[in-house]
Amino acid sequence: DAGITQSPRHKVTETGTPVTLRCHQTENHRYMYWYRQDPGHGLRLIHYSYGVKDTDKGEVSDGYSVSRSKTEDFLLTLESATSSQTSVYFCAITDNSGNTIYFGEGSWLTVV
Amino acid sequence: SQQGEEDPQALSIQEGENATMNCSYKTSINNLQWYRQNSGRGLVHLILIRSNEREKHSGRLRVTLDTSKKSSSLLITASRAADTASYFCATDVNTDKLIFGTGTRLQVFP
């Protein structure tokens, strides 16, 4: 257990509504990531952060924004959810070596 | 995308048999990692192999890396039903992030 908590774990929302997923870590690690996992696509990187207020885009960043105001929290926001954003979202952190990624348990989001 | 591709997509074997899955990638890497995911859970790191290494062992796991072919293989020896999971390779695009493949679903029957 790498001390990563995602919330909510499950959410159903309507198209067009804003949604925020929260990732909280207790490890004080610098790097945090948001991935989405879909059948046939594996895990795809949405955004990542390399420090407080320092973020960058991943492979599939369109429609998503992130914020990191504290080391321990990394928020993923869908400003206006669409059905194509129905997915499982994983938060992850890296250890101090920067090599190994530790994942949270996932957040299941359904957009209806 | 510089995503890795695992092969096969799905694999079914009996307990006690060996399971081999392969990963191909597109660009030069510093290291390659393998992760495991049980159904409904997050991914768990299994093993890391650096670009200057050719083979690495960890318990019943054996990983090989061929940088000339841009490929890696994960061998699980003497499989157990508890090994049933999806297995992913991941390559470092740069020092900031890992890119994952699409995974191999392994089913081990008792």
PDB file of C-alpha atoms in Angstrom:
ATOM      1  CA  ASP A   1       0.000   0.000   0.000  1.00  0.00           C
ATOM      2  CA  ALA A   2       1.687   3.173  -1.201  1.00  0.00           C
ATOM      3  CA  GLY A   3      -0.579   5.550   0.725  1.00  0.00           C
ATOM      4  CA  ILE A   4      -2.729   6.664  -2.211  1.00  0.00           C
ATOM      5  CA  THR A   5      -6.406   7.369  -1.746  1.00  0.00           C
ATOM      6  CA  GLN A   6      -8.776   8.165  -4.584  1.00  0.00           C
ATOM      7  CA  SER A   7     -12.208   9.681  -4.151  1.00  0.00           C
ATOM      8  CA  PRO A   8     -14.886   9.076  -5.090  1.00  0.00           C
ATOM      9  CA  ARG A   9     -14.378   5.438  -5.938  1.00  0.00           C
ATOM     10  CA  HIS A  10     -17.578   5.261  -7.945  1.00  0.00           C
ATOM     11  CA  LYS A  11     -19.612   8.012  -9.525  1.00  0.00           C
ATOM     12  CA  VAL A  12     -22.439   8.297 -12.016  1.00  0.00           C
ATOM     13  CA  THR A  13     -22.968  11.714 -13.514  1.00  0.00           C
ATOM     14  CA  GLU A  14     -24.915  13.307 -16.321  1.00  0.00           C
ATOM     15  CA  THR A  15     -23.500  14.611 -19.566  1.00  0.00           C
ATOM     16  CA  GLY A  16     -22.494  18.247 -19.293  1.00  0.00           C
ATOM     17  CA  THR A  17     -21.944  18.292 -15.551  1.00  0.00           C
ATOM     18  CA  PRO A  18     -18.567  19.058 -13.960  1.00  0.00           C
ATOM     19  CA  VAL A  19     -16.788  16.269 -12.119  1.00  0.00           C
ATOM     20  CA  THR A  20     -13.723  16.382  -9.897  1.00  0.00           C
ATOM     21  CA  LEU A  21     -11.733  13.340  -8.864  1.00  0.00           C
ATOM     22  CA  ARG A  22      -9.324  13.637  -5.973  1.00  0.00           C
ATOM     23  CA  CYS A  23      -6.072  11.832  -5.369  1.00  0.00           C
ATOM     24  CA  HIS A  24      -4.444  12.077  -1.966  1.00  0.00           C
ATOM     25  CA  GLN A  25      -1.008  10.699  -1.092  1.00  0.00           C
ATOM     26  CA  THR A  26       0.686  10.344   2.261  1.00  0.00           C
ATOM     27  CA  GLU A  27       4.177   9.691   0.860  1.00  0.00           C
ATOM     28  CA  ASN A  28       5.208  13.292   0.093  1.00  0.00           C
ATOM     29  CA  HIS A  29       6.327  12.264  -3.384  1.00  0.00           C
ATOM     30  CA  ARG A  30       6.927  14.890  -5.997  1.00  0.00           C
ATOM     31  CA  TYR A  31       5.419  13.189  -9.045  1.00  0.00           C
ATOM     32  CA  MET A  32       1.721  12.382  -9.378  1.00  0.00           C
ATOM     33  CA  TYR A  33      -0.190  11.105 -12.397  1.00  0.00           C
ATOM     34  CA  TRP A  34      -3.701  10.594 -13.678  1.00  0.00           C
ATOM     35  CA  TYR A  35      -4.354   7.724 -16.086  1.00  0.00           C
ATOM     36  CA  ARG A  36      -7.536   6.412 -17.619  1.00  0.00           C
ATOM     37  CA  GLN A  37      -8.046   2.777 -18.473  1.00  0.00           C
ATOM     38  CA  ASP A  38     -10.347   1.599 -21.234  1.00  0.00           C
ATOM     39  CA  PRO A  39     -10.764  -1.788 -22.920  1.00  0.00           C
ATOM     40  CA  GLY A  40      -8.404  -2.141 -25.853  1.00  0.00           C
ATOM     41  CA  HIS A  41      -6.412   0.950 -24.919  1.00  0.00           C
ATOM     42  CA  GLY A  42      -4.630  -0.042 -21.760  1.00  0.00           C
ATOM     43  CA  LEU A  43      -3.670   2.850 -19.525  1.00  0.00           C
ATOM     44  CA  ARG A  44      -3.332   6.266 -21.089  1.00  0.00           C
ATOM     45  CA  LEU A  45      -1.753   9.224 -19.355  1.00  0.00           C
ATOM     46  CA  ILE A  46      -4.049  12.233 -18.970  1.00  0.00           C
ATOM     47  CA  HIS A  47      -1.986  14.711 -16.977  1.00  0.00           C
ATOM     48  CA  TYR A  48       0.853  14.589 -14.550  1.00  0.00           C
ATOM     49  CA  SER A  49       2.444  16.847 -11.969  1.00  0.00           C
ATOM     50  CA  TYR A  50       6.078  17.250 -10.978  1.00  0.00           C
ATOM     51  CA  GLY A  51       5.456  19.560  -8.063  1.00  0.00           C
ATOM     52  CA  VAL A  52       3.043  22.009  -6.498  1.00  0.00           C
ATOM     53  CA  LYS A  53       1.476  24.079  -9.257  1.00  0.00           C
ATOM     54  CA  ASP A  54       3.645  22.271 -11.850  1.00  0.00           C
ATOM     55  CA  THR A  55       1.638  20.143 -14.250  1.00  0.00           C
ATOM     56  CA  ASP A  56       1.902  18.911 -17.818  1.00  0.00           C
ATOM     57  CA  LYS A  57      -0.265  17.181 -20.376  1.00  0.00           C
ATOM     58  CA  GLY A  58      -0.208  13.514 -21.215  1.00  0.00           C
ATOM     59  CA  GLU A  59      -1.491  11.575 -24.217  1.00  0.00           C
ATOM     60  CA  VAL A  60      -5.213  12.247 -23.752  1.00  0.00           C
ATOM     61  CA  SER A  61      -5.526  15.578 -21.976  1.00  0.00           C
ATOM     62  CA  ASP A  62      -8.366  17.128 -24.014  1.00  0.00           C
ATOM     63  CA  GLY A  63     -11.449  17.712 -21.870  1.00  0.00           C
ATOM     64  CA  TYR A  64      -9.501  17.408 -18.613  1.00  0.00           C
ATOM     65  CA  SER A  65      -7.790  19.870 -16.314  1.00  0.00           C
ATOM     66  CA  VAL A  66      -5.749  19.301 -13.185  1.00  0.00           C
ATOM     67  CA  SER A  67      -4.609  21.228 -10.169  1.00  0.00           C
ATOM     68  CA  ARG A  68      -2.011  20.657  -7.493  1.00  0.00           C
ATOM     69  CA  SER A  69      -2.108  23.232  -4.737  1.00  0.00           C
ATOM     70  CA  LYS A  70      -0.549  20.938  -2.150  1.00  0.00           C
ATOM     71  CA  THR A  71       2.028  18.178  -2.437  1.00  0.00           C
ATOM     72  CA  GLU A  72      -0.417  15.590  -1.179  1.00  0.00           C
ATOM     73  CA  ASP A  73      -3.392  16.360  -3.421  1.00  0.00           C
ATOM     74  CA  PHE A  74      -3.797  16.112  -7.188  1.00  0.00           C
ATOM     75  CA  LEU A  75      -7.229  16.925  -8.581  1.00  0.00           C
ATOM     76  CA  LEU A  76      -8.586  15.881 -11.974  1.00  0.00           C
ATOM     77  CA  THR A  77     -11.533  17.892 -13.294  1.00  0.00           C
ATOM     78  CA  LEU A  78     -13.855  17.189 -16.156  1.00  0.00           C
ATOM     79  CA  GLU A  79     -15.329  20.602 -16.816  1.00  0.00           C
ATOM     80  CA  SER A  80     -18.259  19.237 -18.819  1.00  0.00           C
ATOM     81  CA  ALA A  81     -18.434  15.462 -18.727  1.00  0.00           C
ATOM     82  CA  THR A  82     -19.125  13.528 -21.926  1.00  0.00           C
ATOM     83  CA  SER A  83     -20.021   9.882 -22.455  1.00  0.00           C
ATOM     84  CA  SER A  84     -16.569   9.276 -23.959  1.00  0.00           C
ATOM     85  CA  GLN A  85     -15.115  10.062 -20.537  1.00  0.00           C
ATOM     86  CA  THR A  86     -16.802   7.051 -18.993  1.00  0.00           C
ATOM     87  CA  SER A  87     -13.780   5.149 -17.787  1.00  0.00           C
ATOM     88  CA  VAL A  88     -11.776   3.947 -14.846  1.00  0.00           C
ATOM     89  CA  TYR A  89      -9.394   6.623 -13.608  1.00  0.00           C
ATOM     90  CA  PHE A  90      -6.204   5.758 -11.772  1.00  0.00           C
ATOM     91  CA  CYS A  91      -4.019   8.082  -9.798  1.00  0.00           C
ATOM     92  CA  ALA A  92      -0.369   7.150  -9.395  1.00  0.00           C
ATOM     93  CA  ILE A  93       2.796   8.389  -7.743  1.00  0.00           C
ATOM     94  CA  THR A  94       6.439   7.533  -8.262  1.00  0.00           C
ATOM     95  CA  ASP A  95       8.902   6.594  -5.566  1.00  0.00           C
ATOM     96  CA  ASN A  96      12.054   8.609  -4.958  1.00  0.00           C
ATOM     97  CA  SER A  97      13.957   6.690  -7.627  1.00  0.00           C
ATOM     98  CA  GLY A  98      11.452   7.923 -10.159  1.00  0.00           C
ATOM     99  CA  ASN A  99      11.259   4.452 -11.670  1.00  0.00           C
ATOM    100  CA  THR A 100       8.437   2.571  -9.977  1.00  0.00           C
ATOM    101  CA  ILE A 101       4.870   3.817 -10.152  1.00  0.00           C
ATOM    102  CA  TYR A 102       2.416   3.061  -7.377  1.00  0.00           C
ATOM    103  CA  PHE A 103      -1.260   3.119  -8.248  1.00  0.00           C
ATOM    104  CA  GLY A 104      -4.388   3.947  -6.360  1.00  0.00           C
ATOM    105  CA  GLU A 105      -7.383   1.627  -6.436  1.00  0.00           C
ATOM    106  CA  GLY A 106      -9.194   3.504  -9.183  1.00  0.00           C
ATOM    107  CA  SER A 107     -12.270   5.650  -9.610  1.00  0.00           C
ATOM    108  CA  TRP A 108     -15.077   4.272 -11.758  1.00  0.00           C
ATOM    109  CA  LEU A 109     -16.822   7.121 -13.578  1.00  0.00           C
ATOM    110  CA  THR A 110     -19.958   6.639 -15.665  1.00  0.00           C
ATOM    111  CA  VAL A 111     -21.299   9.544 -17.705  1.00  0.00           C
ATOM    112  CA  VAL A 112     -24.915   9.029 -18.775  1.00  0.00           C
TER     113      VAL A 112
ATOM    114  CA  SER B   1       1.842   7.125 -29.478  1.00  0.00           C
ATOM    115  CA  GLN B   2       4.919   5.410 -28.063  1.00  0.00           C
ATOM    116  CA  GLN B   3       2.811   2.823 -26.352  1.00  0.00           C
ATOM    117  CA  GLY B   4       4.028  -0.703 -25.860  1.00  0.00           C
ATOM    118  CA  GLU B   5       2.072  -3.556 -27.339  1.00  0.00           C
ATOM    119  CA  GLU B   6       1.664  -6.824 -25.516  1.00  0.00           C
ATOM    120  CA  ASP B   7       1.211 -10.160 -27.201  1.00  0.00           C
ATOM    121  CA  PRO B   8      -0.873 -12.234 -26.870  1.00  0.00           C
ATOM    122  CA  GLN B   9      -3.890 -10.206 -25.802  1.00  0.00           C
ATOM    123  CA  ALA B  10      -5.182 -13.200 -23.860  1.00  0.00           C
ATOM    124  CA  LEU B  11      -3.606 -16.412 -22.620  1.00  0.00           C
ATOM    125  CA  SER B  12      -5.185 -19.428 -20.921  1.00  0.00           C
ATOM    126  CA  ILE B  13      -3.082 -22.154 -19.324  1.00  0.00           C
ATOM    127  CA  GLN B  14      -3.280 -24.853 -16.670  1.00  0.00           C
ATOM    128  CA  GLU B  15      -1.689 -24.572 -13.257  1.00  0.00           C
ATOM    129  CA  GLY B  16       1.923 -25.671 -13.333  1.00  0.00           C
ATOM    130  CA  GLU B  17       2.506 -24.547 -16.904  1.00  0.00           C
ATOM    131  CA  ASN B  18       4.712 -21.632 -17.840  1.00  0.00           C
ATOM    132  CA  ALA B  19       3.213 -18.422 -19.179  1.00  0.00           C
ATOM    133  CA  THR B  20       5.069 -16.203 -21.606  1.00  0.00           C
ATOM    134  CA  MET B  21       3.937 -12.785 -22.719  1.00  0.00           C
ATOM    135  CA  ASN B  22       5.721 -10.347 -24.957  1.00  0.00           C
ATOM    136  CA  CYS B  23       5.978  -6.599 -25.253  1.00  0.00           C
ATOM    137  CA  SER B  24       7.143  -4.540 -28.209  1.00  0.00           C
ATOM    138  CA  TYR B  25       7.827  -0.835 -28.111  1.00  0.00           C
ATOM    139  CA  LYS B  26       8.695   1.851 -30.597  1.00  0.00           C
ATOM    140  CA  THR B  27      11.397   4.144 -29.253  1.00  0.00           C
ATOM    141  CA  SER B  28      14.629   3.937 -27.319  1.00  0.00           C
ATOM    142  CA  ILE B  29      14.143   3.487 -23.608  1.00  0.00           C
ATOM    143  CA  ASN B  30      16.034   3.799 -20.353  1.00  0.00           C
ATOM    144  CA  ASN B  31      14.126   1.004 -18.718  1.00  0.00           C
ATOM    145  CA  LEU B  32      11.107  -1.248 -19.145  1.00  0.00           C
ATOM    146  CA  GLN B  33       8.805  -2.358 -16.401  1.00  0.00           C
ATOM    147  CA  TRP B  34       6.149  -5.005 -15.962  1.00  0.00           C
ATOM    148  CA  TYR B  35       3.031  -4.524 -13.883  1.00  0.00           C
ATOM    149  CA  ARG B  36       0.225  -6.793 -12.824  1.00  0.00           C
ATOM    150  CA  GLN B  37      -3.435  -5.887 -12.364  1.00  0.00           C
ATOM    151  CA  ASN B  38      -5.992  -8.037 -10.620  1.00  0.00           C
ATOM    152  CA  SER B  39      -9.576  -7.516 -11.691  1.00  0.00           C
ATOM    153  CA  GLY B  40     -10.995  -4.306 -10.276  1.00  0.00           C
ATOM    154  CA  ARG B  41      -7.738  -3.214  -8.675  1.00  0.00           C
ATOM    155  CA  GLY B  42      -4.871  -0.863  -9.416  1.00  0.00           C
ATOM    156  CA  LEU B  43      -1.635  -1.951 -11.057  1.00  0.00           C
ATOM    157  CA  VAL B  44       1.186  -3.394  -8.998  1.00  0.00           C
ATOM    158  CA  HIS B  45       4.846  -3.138  -9.983  1.00  0.00           C
ATOM    159  CA  LEU B  46       6.521  -6.491 -10.660  1.00  0.00           C
ATOM    160  CA  ILE B  47       9.965  -5.890 -12.083  1.00  0.00           C
ATOM    161  CA  LEU B  48      12.146  -3.304 -13.804  1.00  0.00           C
ATOM    162  CA  ILE B  49      14.837  -4.059 -16.353  1.00  0.00           C
ATOM    163  CA  ARG B  50      17.269  -1.407 -17.526  1.00  0.00           C
ATOM    164  CA  SER B  51      18.277  -0.910 -21.124  1.00  0.00           C
ATOM    165  CA  ASN B  52      21.787  -2.255 -20.447  1.00  0.00           C
ATOM    166  CA  GLU B  53      20.415  -5.470 -18.932  1.00  0.00           C
ATOM    167  CA  ARG B  54      19.387  -8.505 -20.950  1.00  0.00           C
ATOM    168  CA  GLU B  55      17.728 -10.677 -18.344  1.00  0.00           C
ATOM    169  CA  LYS B  56      16.405 -10.321 -14.840  1.00  0.00           C
ATOM    170  CA  HIS B  57      14.817 -12.711 -12.365  1.00  0.00           C
ATOM    171  CA  SER B  58      12.488 -12.223  -9.446  1.00  0.00           C
ATOM    172  CA  GLY B  59      11.078 -15.345  -7.845  1.00  0.00           C
ATOM    173  CA  ARG B  60       9.065 -17.159 -10.531  1.00  0.00           C
ATOM    174  CA  LEU B  61       9.378 -14.209 -12.898  1.00  0.00           C
ATOM    175  CA  ARG B  62      11.953 -13.961 -15.644  1.00  0.00           C
ATOM    176  CA  VAL B  63      12.165 -10.880 -17.841  1.00  0.00           C
ATOM    177  CA  THR B  64      14.281 -10.501 -20.937  1.00  0.00           C
ATOM    178  CA  LEU B  65      15.001  -7.386 -22.933  1.00  0.00           C
ATOM    179  CA  ASP B  66      16.235  -7.148 -26.514  1.00  0.00           C
ATOM    180  CA  THR B  67      16.840  -3.500 -27.293  1.00  0.00           C
ATOM    181  CA  SER B  68      17.846  -4.272 -30.887  1.00  0.00           C
ATOM    182  CA  LYS B  69      14.380  -5.692 -31.493  1.00  0.00           C
ATOM    183  CA  LYS B  70      12.687  -3.286 -29.117  1.00  0.00           C
ATOM    184  CA  SER B  71      11.006  -6.141 -27.330  1.00  0.00           C
ATOM    185  CA  SER B  72      10.725  -7.729 -23.912  1.00  0.00           C
ATOM    186  CA  SER B  73       9.235 -10.921 -22.588  1.00  0.00           C
ATOM    187  CA  LEU B  74       7.831 -11.878 -19.208  1.00  0.00           C
ATOM    188  CA  LEU B  75       7.936 -15.536 -18.240  1.00  0.00           C
ATOM    189  CA  ILE B  76       5.999 -16.810 -15.243  1.00  0.00           C
ATOM    190  CA  THR B  77       7.138 -20.296 -14.342  1.00  0.00           C
ATOM    191  CA  ALA B  78       4.981 -22.939 -12.649  1.00  0.00           C
ATOM    192  CA  SER B  79       1.850 -20.787 -12.895  1.00  0.00           C
ATOM    193  CA  ARG B  80      -0.724 -20.775 -10.124  1.00  0.00           C
ATOM    194  CA  ALA B  81      -4.397 -19.893 -10.204  1.00  0.00           C
ATOM    195  CA  ALA B  82      -3.482 -16.807  -8.173  1.00  0.00           C
ATOM    196  CA  ASP B  83      -1.408 -15.559 -11.127  1.00  0.00           C
ATOM    197  CA  THR B  84      -4.650 -14.915 -13.011  1.00  0.00           C
ATOM    198  CA  ALA B  85      -4.502 -11.202 -13.835  1.00  0.00           C
ATOM    199  CA  SER B  86      -3.670  -8.745 -16.581  1.00  0.00           C
ATOM    200  CA  TYR B  87      -0.031  -7.968 -17.187  1.00  0.00           C
ATOM    201  CA  PHE B  88       1.249  -4.709 -18.638  1.00  0.00           C
ATOM    202  CA  CYS B  89       4.593  -3.516 -19.840  1.00  0.00           C
ATOM    203  CA  ALA B  90       5.557   0.121 -19.438  1.00  0.00           C
ATOM    204  CA  THR B  91       8.338   2.119 -21.023  1.00  0.00           C
ATOM    205  CA  ASP B  92       9.778   5.442 -19.949  1.00  0.00           C
ATOM    206  CA  VAL B  93       9.152   8.080 -22.582  1.00  0.00           C
ATOM    207  CA  ASN B  94      11.306  10.423 -20.562  1.00  0.00           C
ATOM    208  CA  THR B  95      12.241  10.734 -16.923  1.00  0.00           C
ATOM    209  CA  ASP B  96       8.817  12.151 -16.091  1.00  0.00           C
ATOM    210  CA  LYS B  97       6.383   9.498 -17.225  1.00  0.00           C
ATOM    211  CA  LEU B  98       5.698   5.907 -18.176  1.00  0.00           C
ATOM    212  CA  ILE B  99       3.651   4.793 -21.148  1.00  0.00           C
ATOM    213  CA  PHE B 100       1.752   1.547 -20.748  1.00  0.00           C
ATOM    214  CA  GLY B 101       0.822  -1.127 -23.237  1.00  0.00           C
ATOM    215  CA  THR B 102      -2.620  -2.603 -23.719  1.00  0.00           C
ATOM    216  CA  GLY B 103      -1.951  -5.659 -21.581  1.00  0.00           C
ATOM    217  CA  THR B 104      -2.150  -9.449 -21.674  1.00  0.00           C
ATOM    218  CA  ARG B 105      -5.000 -11.147 -19.817  1.00  0.00           C
ATOM    219  CA  LEU B 106      -3.729 -14.341 -18.220  1.00  0.00           C
ATOM    220  CA  GLN B 107      -6.128 -17.016 -17.005  1.00  0.00           C
ATOM    221  CA  VAL B 108      -4.645 -19.903 -15.045  1.00  0.00           C
ATOM    222  CA  PHE B 109      -7.010 -22.819 -14.537  1.00  0.00           C
ATOM    223  CA  PRO B 110      -6.674 -25.054 -11.462  1.00  0.00           C
TER     224      PRO B 110
END
